[in-house]
CSV table of N, CA, C and O in Angstrom, one decimal:
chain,number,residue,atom,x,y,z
A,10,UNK,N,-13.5,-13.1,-0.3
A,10,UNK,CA,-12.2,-12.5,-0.3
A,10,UNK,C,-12.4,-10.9,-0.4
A,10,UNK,O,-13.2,-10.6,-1.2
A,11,UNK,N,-11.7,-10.1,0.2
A,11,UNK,CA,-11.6,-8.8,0.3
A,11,UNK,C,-10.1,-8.4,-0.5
A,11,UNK,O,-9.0,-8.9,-0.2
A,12,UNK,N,-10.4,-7.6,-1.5
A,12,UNK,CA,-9.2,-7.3,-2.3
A,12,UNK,C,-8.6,-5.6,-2.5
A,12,UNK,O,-9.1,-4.9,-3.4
A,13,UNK,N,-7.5,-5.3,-1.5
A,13,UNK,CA,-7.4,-3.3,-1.0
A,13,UNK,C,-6.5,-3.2,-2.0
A,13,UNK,O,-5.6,-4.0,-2.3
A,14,UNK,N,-6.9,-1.9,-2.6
A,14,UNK,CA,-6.2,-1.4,-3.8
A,14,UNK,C,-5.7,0.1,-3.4
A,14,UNK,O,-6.3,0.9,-4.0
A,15,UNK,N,-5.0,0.5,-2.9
A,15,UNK,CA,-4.3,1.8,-2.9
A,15,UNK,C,-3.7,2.6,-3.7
A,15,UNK,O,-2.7,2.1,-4.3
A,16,UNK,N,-3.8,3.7,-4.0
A,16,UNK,CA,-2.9,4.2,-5.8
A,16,UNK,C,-2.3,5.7,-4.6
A,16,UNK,O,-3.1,6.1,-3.7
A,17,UNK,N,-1.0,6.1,-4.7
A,17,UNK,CA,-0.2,7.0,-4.2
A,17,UNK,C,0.5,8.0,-5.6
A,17,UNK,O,1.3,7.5,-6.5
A,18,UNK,N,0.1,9.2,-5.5
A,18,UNK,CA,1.2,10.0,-5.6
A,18,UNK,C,1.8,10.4,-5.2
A,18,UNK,O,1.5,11.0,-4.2
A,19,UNK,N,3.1,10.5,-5.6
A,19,UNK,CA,3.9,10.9,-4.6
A,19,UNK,C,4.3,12.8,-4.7
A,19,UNK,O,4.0,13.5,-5.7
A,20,UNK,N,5.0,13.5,-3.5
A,20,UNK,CA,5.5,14.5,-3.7
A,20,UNK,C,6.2,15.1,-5.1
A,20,UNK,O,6.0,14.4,-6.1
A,21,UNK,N,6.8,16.1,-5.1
A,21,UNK,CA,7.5,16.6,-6.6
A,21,UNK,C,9.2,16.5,-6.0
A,21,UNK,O,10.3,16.5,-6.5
A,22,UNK,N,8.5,16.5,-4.5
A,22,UNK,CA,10.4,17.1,-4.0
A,22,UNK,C,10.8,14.9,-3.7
A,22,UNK,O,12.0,14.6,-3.9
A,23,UNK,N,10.1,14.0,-3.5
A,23,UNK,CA,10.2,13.3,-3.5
A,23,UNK,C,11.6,12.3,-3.8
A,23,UNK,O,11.7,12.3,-5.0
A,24,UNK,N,12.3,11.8,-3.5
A,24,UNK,CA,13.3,11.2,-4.0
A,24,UNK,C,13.7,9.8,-4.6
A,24,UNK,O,13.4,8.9,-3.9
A,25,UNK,N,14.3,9.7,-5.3
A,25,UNK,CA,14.6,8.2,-5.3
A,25,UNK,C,14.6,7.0,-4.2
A,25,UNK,O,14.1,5.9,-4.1
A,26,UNK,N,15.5,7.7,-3.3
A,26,UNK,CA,15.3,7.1,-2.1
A,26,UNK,C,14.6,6.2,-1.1
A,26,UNK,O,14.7,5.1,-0.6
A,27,UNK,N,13.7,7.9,-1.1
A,27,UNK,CA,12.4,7.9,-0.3
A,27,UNK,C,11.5,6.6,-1.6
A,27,UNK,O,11.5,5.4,-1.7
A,28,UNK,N,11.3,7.0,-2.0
A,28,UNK,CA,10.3,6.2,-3.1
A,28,UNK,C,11.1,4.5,-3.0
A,28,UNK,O,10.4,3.6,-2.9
A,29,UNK,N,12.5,4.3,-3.0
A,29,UNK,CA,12.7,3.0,-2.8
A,29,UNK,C,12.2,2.4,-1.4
A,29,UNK,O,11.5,1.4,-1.2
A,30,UNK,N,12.6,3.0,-0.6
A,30,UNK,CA,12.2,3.1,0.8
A,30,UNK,C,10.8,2.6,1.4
A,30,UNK,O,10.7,1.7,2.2
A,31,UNK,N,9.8,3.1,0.9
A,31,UNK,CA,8.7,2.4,0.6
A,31,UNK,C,8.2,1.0,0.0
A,31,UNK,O,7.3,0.3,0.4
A,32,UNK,N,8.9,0.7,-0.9
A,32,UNK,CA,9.0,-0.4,-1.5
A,32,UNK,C,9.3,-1.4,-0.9
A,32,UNK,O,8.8,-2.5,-1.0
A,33,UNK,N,10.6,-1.1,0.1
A,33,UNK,CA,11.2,-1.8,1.0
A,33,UNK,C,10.8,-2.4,2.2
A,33,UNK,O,11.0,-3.6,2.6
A,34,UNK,N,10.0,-1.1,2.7
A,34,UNK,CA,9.1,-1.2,4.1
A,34,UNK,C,8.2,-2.1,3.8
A,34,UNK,O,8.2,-3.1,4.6
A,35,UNK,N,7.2,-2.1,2.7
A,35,UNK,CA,6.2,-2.3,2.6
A,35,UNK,C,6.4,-4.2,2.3
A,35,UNK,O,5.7,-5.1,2.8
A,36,UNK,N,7.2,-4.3,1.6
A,36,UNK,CA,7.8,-5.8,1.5
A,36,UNK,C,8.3,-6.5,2.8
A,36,UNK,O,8.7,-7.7,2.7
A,37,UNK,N,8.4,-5.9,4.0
A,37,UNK,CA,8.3,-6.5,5.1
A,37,UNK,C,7.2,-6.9,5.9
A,37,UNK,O,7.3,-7.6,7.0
A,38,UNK,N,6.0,-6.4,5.3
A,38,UNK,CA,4.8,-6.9,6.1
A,38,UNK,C,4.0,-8.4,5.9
A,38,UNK,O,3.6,-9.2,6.7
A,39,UNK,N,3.9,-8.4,4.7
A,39,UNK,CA,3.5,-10.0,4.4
A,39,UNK,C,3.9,-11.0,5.2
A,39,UNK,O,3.1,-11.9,5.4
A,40,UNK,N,5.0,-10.9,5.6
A,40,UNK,CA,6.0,-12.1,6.6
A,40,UNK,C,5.4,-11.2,8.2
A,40,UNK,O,5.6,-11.8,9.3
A,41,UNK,N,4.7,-10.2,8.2
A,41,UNK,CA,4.5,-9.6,9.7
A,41,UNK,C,3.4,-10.0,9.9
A,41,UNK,O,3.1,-10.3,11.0
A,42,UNK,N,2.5,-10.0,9.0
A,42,UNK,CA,0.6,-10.0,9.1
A,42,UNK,C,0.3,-11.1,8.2
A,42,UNK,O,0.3,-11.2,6.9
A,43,UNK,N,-0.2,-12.3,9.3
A,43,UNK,CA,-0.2,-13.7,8.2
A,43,UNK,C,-1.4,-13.7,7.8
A,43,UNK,O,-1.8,-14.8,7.4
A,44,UNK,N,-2.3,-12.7,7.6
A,44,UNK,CA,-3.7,-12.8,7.1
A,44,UNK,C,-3.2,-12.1,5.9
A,44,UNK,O,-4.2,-11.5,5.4
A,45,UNK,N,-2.4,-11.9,5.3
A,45,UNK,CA,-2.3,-11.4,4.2
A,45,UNK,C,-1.9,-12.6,3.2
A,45,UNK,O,-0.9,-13.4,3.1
A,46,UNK,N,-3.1,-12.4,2.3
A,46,UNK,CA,-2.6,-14.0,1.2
A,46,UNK,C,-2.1,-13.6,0.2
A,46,UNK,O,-1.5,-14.5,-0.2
A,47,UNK,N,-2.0,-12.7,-0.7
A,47,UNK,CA,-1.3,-11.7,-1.4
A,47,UNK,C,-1.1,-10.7,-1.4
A,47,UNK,O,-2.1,-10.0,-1.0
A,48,UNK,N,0.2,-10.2,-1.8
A,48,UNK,CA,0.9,-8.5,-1.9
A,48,UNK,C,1.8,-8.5,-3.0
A,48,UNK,O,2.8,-9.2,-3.3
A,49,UNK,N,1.1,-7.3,-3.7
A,49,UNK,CA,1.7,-6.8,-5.0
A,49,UNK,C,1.9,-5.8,-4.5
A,49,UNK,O,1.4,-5.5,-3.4
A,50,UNK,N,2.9,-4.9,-5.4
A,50,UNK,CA,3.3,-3.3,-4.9
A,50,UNK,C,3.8,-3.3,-5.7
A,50,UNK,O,4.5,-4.3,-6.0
A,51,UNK,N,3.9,-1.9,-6.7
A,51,UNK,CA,5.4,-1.4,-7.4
A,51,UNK,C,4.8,0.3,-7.7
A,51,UNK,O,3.8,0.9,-7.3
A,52,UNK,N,5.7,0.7,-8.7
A,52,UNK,CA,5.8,2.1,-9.5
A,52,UNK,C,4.7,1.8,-10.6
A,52,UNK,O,4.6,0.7,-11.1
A,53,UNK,N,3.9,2.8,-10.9
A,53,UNK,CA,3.3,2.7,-12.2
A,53,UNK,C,4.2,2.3,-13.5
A,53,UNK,O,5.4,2.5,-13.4
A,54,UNK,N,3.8,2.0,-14.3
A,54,UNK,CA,4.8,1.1,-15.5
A,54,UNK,C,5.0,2.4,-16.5
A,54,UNK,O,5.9,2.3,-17.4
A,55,UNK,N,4.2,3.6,-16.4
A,55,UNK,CA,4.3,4.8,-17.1
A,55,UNK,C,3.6,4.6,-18.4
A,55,UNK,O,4.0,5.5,-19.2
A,56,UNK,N,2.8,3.8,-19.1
A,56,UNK,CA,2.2,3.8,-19.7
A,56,UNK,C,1.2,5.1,-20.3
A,56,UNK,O,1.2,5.6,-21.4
A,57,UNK,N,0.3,5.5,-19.2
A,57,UNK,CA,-0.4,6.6,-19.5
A,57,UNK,C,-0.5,7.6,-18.8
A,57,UNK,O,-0.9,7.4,-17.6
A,58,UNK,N,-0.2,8.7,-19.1
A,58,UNK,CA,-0.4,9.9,-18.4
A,58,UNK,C,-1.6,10.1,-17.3
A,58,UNK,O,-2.8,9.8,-17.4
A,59,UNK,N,-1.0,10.8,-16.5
A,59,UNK,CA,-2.2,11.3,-15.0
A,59,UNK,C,-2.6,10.1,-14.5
A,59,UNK,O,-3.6,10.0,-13.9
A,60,UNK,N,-1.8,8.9,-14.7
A,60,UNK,CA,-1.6,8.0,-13.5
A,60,UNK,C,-1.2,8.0,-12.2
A,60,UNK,O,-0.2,8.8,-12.2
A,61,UNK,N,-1.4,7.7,-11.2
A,61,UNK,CA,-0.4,7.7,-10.1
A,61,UNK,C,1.0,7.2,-9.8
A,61,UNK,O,1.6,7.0,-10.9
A,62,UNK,N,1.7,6.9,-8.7
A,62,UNK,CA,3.1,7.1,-8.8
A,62,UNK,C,3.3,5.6,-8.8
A,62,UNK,O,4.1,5.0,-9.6
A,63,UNK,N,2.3,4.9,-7.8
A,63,UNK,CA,2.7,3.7,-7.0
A,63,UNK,C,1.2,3.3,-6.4
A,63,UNK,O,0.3,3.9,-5.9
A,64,UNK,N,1.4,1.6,-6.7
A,64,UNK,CA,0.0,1.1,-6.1
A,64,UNK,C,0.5,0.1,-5.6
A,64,UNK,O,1.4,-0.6,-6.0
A,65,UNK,N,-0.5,-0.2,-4.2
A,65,UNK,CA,-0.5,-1.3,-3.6
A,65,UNK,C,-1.7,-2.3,-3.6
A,65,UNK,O,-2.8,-1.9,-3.4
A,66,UNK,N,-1.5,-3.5,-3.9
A,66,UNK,CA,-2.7,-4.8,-4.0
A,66,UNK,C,-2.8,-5.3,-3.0
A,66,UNK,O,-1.9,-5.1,-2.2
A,67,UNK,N,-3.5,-5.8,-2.5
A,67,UNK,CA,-3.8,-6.7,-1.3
A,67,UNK,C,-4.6,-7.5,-1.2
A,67,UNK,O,-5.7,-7.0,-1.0
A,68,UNK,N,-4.8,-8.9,-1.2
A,68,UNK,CA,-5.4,-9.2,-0.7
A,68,UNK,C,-6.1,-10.1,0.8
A,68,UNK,O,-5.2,-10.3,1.7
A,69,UNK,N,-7.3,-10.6,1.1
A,69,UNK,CA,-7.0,-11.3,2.4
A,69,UNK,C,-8.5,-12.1,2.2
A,69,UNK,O,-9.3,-11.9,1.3
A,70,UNK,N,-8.6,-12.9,3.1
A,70,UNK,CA,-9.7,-14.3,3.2
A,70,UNK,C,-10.6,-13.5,3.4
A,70,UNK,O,-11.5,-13.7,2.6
A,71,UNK,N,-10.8,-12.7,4.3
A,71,UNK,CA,-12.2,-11.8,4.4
A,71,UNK,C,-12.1,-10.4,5.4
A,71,UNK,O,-10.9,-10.0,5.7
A,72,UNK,N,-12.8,-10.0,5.6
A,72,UNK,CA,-13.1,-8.4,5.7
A,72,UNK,C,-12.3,-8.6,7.5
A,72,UNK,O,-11.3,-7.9,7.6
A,73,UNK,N,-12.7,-9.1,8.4
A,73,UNK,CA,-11.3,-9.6,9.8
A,73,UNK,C,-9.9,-9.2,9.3
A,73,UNK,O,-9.1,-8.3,9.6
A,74,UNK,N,-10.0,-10.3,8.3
A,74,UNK,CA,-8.4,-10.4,8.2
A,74,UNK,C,-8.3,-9.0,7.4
A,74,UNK,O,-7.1,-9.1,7.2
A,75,UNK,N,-8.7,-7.8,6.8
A,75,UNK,CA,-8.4,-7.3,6.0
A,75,UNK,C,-8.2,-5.7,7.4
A,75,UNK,O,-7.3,-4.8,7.4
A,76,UNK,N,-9.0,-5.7,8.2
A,76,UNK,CA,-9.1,-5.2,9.5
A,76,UNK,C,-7.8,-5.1,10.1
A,76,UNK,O,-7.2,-4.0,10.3
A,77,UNK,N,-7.0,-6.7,10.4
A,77,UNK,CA,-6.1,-7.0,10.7
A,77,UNK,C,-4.7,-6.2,10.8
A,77,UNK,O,-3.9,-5.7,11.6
A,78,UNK,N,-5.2,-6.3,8.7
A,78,UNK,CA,-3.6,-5.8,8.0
A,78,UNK,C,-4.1,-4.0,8.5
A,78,UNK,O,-3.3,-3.4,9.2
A,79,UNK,N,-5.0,-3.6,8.3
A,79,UNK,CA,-5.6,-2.0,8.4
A,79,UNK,C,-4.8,-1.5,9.6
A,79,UNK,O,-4.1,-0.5,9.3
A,80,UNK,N,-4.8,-1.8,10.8
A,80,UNK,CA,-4.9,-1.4,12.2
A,80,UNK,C,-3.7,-2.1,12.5
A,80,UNK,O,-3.1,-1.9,13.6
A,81,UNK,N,-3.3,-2.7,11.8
A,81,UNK,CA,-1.9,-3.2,12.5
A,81,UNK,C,-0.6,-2.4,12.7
A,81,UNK,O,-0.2,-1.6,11.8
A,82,UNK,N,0.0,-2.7,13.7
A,82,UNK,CA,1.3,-1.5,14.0
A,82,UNK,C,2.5,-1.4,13.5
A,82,UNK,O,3.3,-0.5,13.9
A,83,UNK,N,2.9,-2.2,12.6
A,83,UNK,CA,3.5,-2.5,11.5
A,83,UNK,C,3.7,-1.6,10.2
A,83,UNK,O,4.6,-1.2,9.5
A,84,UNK,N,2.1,-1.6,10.1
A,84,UNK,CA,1.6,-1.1,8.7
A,84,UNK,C,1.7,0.3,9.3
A,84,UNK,O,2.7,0.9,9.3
A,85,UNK,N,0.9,0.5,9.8
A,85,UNK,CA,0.7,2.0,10.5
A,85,UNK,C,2.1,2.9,10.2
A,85,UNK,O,2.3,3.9,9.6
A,86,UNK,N,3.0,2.1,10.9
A,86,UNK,CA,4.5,2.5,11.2
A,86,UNK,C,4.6,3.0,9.4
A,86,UNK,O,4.6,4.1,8.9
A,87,UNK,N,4.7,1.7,8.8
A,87,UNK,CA,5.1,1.8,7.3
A,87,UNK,C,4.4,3.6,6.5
A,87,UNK,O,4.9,4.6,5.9
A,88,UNK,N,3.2,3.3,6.8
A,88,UNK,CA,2.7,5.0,6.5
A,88,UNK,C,3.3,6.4,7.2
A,88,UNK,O,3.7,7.5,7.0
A,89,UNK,N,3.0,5.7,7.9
A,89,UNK,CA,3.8,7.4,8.8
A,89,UNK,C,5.4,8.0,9.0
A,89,UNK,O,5.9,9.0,9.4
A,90,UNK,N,5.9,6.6,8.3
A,90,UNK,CA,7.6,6.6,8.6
A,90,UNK,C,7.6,6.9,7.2
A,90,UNK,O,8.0,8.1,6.9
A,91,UNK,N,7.3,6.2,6.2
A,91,UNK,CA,7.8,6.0,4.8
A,91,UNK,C,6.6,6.8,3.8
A,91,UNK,O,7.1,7.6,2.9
A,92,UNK,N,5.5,6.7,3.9
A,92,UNK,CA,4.6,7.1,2.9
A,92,UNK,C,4.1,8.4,3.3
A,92,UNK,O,4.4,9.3,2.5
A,93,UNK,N,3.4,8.8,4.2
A,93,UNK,CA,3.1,10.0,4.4
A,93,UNK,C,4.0,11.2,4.1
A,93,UNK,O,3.7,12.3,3.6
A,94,UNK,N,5.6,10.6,4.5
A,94,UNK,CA,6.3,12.0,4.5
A,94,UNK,C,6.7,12.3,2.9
A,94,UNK,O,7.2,13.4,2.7
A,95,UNK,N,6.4,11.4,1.8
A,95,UNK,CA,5.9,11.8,0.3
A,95,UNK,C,4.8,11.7,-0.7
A,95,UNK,O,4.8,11.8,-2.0
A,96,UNK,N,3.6,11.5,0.5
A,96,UNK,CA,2.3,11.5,-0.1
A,96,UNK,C,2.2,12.8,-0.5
A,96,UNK,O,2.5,13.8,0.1
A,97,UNK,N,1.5,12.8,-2.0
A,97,UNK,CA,0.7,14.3,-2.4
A,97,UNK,C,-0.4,13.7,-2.5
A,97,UNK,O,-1.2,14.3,-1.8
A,98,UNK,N,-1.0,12.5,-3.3
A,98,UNK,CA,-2.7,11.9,-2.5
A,98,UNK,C,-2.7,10.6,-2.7
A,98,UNK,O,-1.8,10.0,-3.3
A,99,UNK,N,-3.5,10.2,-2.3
A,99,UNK,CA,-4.2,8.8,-2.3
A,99,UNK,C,-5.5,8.8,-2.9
A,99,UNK,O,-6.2,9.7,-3.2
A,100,UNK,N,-5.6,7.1,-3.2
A,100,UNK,CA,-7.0,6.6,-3.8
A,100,UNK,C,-6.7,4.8,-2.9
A,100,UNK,O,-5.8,3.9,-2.9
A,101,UNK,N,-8.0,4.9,-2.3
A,101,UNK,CA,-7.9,3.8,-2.1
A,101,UNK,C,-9.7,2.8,-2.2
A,101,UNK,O,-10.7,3.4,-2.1
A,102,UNK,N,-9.6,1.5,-2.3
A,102,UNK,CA,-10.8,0.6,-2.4
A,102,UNK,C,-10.5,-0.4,-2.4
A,102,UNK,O,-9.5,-0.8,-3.0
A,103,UNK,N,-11.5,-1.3,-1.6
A,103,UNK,CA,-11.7,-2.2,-0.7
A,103,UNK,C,-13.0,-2.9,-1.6
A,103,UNK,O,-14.2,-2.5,-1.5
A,104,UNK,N,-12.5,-4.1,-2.6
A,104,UNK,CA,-13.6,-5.2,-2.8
A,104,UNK,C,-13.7,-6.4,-2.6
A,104,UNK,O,-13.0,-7.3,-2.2
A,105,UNK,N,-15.3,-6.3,-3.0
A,105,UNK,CA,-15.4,-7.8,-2.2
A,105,UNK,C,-15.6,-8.7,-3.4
A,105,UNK,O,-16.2,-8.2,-4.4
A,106,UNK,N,-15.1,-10.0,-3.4
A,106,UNK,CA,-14.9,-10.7,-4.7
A,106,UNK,C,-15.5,-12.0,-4.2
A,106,UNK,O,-15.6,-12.9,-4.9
């Protein structure tokens, strides 16, 4: 199993919105990309400081299907429509379990 972990900060000008917006998008893919066997996503819970904003889980049956979700034009869309235009950075990793 291949398990993708994404952590996002977002902008400062960032909005409610935009930040639901994401959440939204991104909750349409599971039903788009059937190699996806679980998806978590939300806001950090605010627990500890110099956390990031928002993380994404993923996982898939193996490193194909994880390709799949990567390169697909769905997802793609979802970054460049919704995430990029309030990225300040990313972290992301890809394990194998």
């Amino acid at each position: 199993m291949i398990r993708h972990v994404a952590l996002f900060t977002w902008t400062d000008d960032a909005t409610d919105e935009q930040k639901a917006a994401v959440a939204t998008a991104l909750g349409t893919l599971p039903a788009a990309i059937p190699q996806i066997r679980a998806y978590t996503f939300g806001p950090d819970a605010g627990i500890n400081q110099g956390n990031h904003d928002f993380a994404v889980v993923a996982d898939f049956d193996d490193l194909d299907d994880y390709l799949v979700y990567r390169d697909d034009a769905g997802h793609q869309a979802v970054i460049a429509e919704y995430i990029k235009p309030i990225l300040a950075s990313r972290a992301a990793v890809q394990l194998s379990l």
